[in-house]
Coordinates of N, CA and C in Angstrom, one line a residue:
X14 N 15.7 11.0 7.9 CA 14.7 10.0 8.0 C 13.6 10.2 7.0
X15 N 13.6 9.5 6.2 CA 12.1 9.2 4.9 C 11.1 9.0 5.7
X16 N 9.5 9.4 5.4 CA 8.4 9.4 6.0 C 7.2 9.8 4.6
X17 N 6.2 8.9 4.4 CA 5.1 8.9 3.7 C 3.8 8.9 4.4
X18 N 2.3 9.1 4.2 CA 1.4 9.5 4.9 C 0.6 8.1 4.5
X19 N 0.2 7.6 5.5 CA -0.7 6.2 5.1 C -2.0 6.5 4.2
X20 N -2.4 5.7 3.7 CA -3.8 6.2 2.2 C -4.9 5.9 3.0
X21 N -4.9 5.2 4.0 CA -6.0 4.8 5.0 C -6.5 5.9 5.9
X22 N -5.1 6.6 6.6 CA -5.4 7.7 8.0 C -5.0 8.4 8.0
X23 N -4.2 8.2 7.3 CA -2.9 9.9 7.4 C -2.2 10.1 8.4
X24 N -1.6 8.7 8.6 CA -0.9 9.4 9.8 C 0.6 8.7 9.3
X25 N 1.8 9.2 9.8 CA 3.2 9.5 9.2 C 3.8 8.2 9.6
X26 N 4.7 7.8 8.1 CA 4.7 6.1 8.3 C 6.2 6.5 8.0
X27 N 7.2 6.0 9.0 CA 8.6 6.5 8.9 C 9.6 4.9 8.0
X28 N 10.2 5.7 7.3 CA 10.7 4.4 6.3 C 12.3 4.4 6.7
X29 N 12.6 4.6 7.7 CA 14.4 4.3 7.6 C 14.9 5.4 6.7
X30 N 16.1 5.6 6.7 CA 17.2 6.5 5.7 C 17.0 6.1 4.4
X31 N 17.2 4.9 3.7 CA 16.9 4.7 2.3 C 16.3 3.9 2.0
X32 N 14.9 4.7 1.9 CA 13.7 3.3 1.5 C 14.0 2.7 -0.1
X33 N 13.5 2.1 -0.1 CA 13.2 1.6 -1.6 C 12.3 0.9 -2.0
X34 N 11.9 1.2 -3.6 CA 10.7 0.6 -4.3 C 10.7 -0.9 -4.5
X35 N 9.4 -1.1 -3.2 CA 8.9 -2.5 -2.8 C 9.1 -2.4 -1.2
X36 N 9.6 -1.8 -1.2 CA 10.0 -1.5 0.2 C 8.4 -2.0 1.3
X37 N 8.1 -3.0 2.1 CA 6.7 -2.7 2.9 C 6.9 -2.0 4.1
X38 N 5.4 -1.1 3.9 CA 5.4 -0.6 4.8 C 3.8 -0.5 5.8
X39 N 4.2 -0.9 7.1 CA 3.0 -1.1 8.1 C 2.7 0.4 8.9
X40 N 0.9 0.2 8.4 CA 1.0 1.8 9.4 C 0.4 1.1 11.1
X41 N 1.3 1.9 11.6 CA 0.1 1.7 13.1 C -0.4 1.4 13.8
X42 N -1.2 3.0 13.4 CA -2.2 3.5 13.5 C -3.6 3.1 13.1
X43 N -3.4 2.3 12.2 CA -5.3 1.7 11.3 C -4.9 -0.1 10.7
X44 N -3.5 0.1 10.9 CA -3.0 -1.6 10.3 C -3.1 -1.6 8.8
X45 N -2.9 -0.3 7.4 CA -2.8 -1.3 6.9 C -1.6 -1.4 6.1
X46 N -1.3 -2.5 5.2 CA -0.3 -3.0 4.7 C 0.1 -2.1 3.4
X47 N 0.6 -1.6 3.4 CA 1.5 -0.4 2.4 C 2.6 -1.1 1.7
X48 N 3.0 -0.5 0.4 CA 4.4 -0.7 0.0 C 5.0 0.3 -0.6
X49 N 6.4 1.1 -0.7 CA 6.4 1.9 -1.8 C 6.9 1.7 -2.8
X50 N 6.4 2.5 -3.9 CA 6.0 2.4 -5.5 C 7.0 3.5 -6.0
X51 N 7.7 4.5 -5.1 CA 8.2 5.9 -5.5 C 9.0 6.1 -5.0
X52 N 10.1 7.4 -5.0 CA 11.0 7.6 -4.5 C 11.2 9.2 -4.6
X53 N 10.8 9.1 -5.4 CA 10.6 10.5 -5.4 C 9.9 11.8 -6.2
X54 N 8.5 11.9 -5.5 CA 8.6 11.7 -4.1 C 8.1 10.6 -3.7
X55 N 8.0 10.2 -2.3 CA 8.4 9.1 -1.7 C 6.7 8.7 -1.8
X56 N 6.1 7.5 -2.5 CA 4.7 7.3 -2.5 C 4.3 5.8 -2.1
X57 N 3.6 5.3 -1.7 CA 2.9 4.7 -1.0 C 1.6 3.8 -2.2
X58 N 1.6 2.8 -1.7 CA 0.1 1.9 -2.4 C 0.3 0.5 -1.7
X59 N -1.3 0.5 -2.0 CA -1.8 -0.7 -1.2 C -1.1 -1.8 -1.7
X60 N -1.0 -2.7 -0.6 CA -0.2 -4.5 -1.1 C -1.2 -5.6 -1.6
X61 N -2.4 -5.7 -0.6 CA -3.4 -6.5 -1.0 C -4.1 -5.5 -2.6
X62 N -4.0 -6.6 -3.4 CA -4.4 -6.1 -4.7 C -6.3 -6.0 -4.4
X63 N -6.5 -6.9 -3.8 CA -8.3 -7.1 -3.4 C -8.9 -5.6 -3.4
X64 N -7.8 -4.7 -3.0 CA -8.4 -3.7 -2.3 C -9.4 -2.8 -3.6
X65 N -8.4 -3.0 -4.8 CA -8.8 -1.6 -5.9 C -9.0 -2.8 -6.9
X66 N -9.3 -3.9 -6.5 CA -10.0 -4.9 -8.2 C -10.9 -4.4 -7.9
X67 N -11.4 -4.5 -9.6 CA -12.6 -4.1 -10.4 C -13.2 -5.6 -10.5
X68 N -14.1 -6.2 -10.1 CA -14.4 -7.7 -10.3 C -14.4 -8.0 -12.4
X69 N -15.1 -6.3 -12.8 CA -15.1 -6.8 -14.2 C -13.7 -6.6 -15.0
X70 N -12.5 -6.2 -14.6 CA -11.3 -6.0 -15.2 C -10.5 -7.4 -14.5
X71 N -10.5 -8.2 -13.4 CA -10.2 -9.2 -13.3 C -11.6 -10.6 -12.5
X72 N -12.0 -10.9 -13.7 CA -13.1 -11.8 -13.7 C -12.8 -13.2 -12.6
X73 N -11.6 -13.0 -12.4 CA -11.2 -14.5 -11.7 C -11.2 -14.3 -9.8
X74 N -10.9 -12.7 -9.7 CA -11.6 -12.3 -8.6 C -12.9 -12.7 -7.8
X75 N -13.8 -12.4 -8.8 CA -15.4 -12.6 -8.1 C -15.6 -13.9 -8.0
X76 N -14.9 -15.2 -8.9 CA -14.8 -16.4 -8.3 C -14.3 -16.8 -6.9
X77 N -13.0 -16.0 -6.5 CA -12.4 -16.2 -4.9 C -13.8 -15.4 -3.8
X78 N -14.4 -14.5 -4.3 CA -15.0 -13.6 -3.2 C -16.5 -14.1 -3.3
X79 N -17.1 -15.5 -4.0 CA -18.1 -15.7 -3.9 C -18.0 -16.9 -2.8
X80 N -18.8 -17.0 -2.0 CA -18.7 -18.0 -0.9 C -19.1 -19.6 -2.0
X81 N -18.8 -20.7 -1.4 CA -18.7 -21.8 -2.2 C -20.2 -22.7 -1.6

């Protein structure tokens, strides 16, 4: 059984016998939405891209996140 540690809480996110890259994965524990990126070793990143934009490396961002 494959198992990766969530980037939110750390707590053990069990992926079935053969995960695979893209694979989603839901923790829990804190809710959030995971996918993996790796295999080995077996790694983990966030799905919602919102999380790690830079507003100044994608400019079209701070358009969606300004209220209208």
């Amino acid at each position: 059984m494959a198992f990766a540690y969530c980037l939110d809480c750390g707590d053990r996110i069990y992926l079935g016998r053969k995960p695979w890259v893209g694979q989603p994965a839901f923790c829990e524990d804190c809710g959030a939405d995971l996918e993996v990126t790796r295999l080995n070793p077996l790694e983990l990143e966030w799905t919602d891209d919102l999380v790690d934009a830079d507003p100044e490396e994608r400019p079209e961002l701070e358009a969606e996140l300004l209220p209208a």
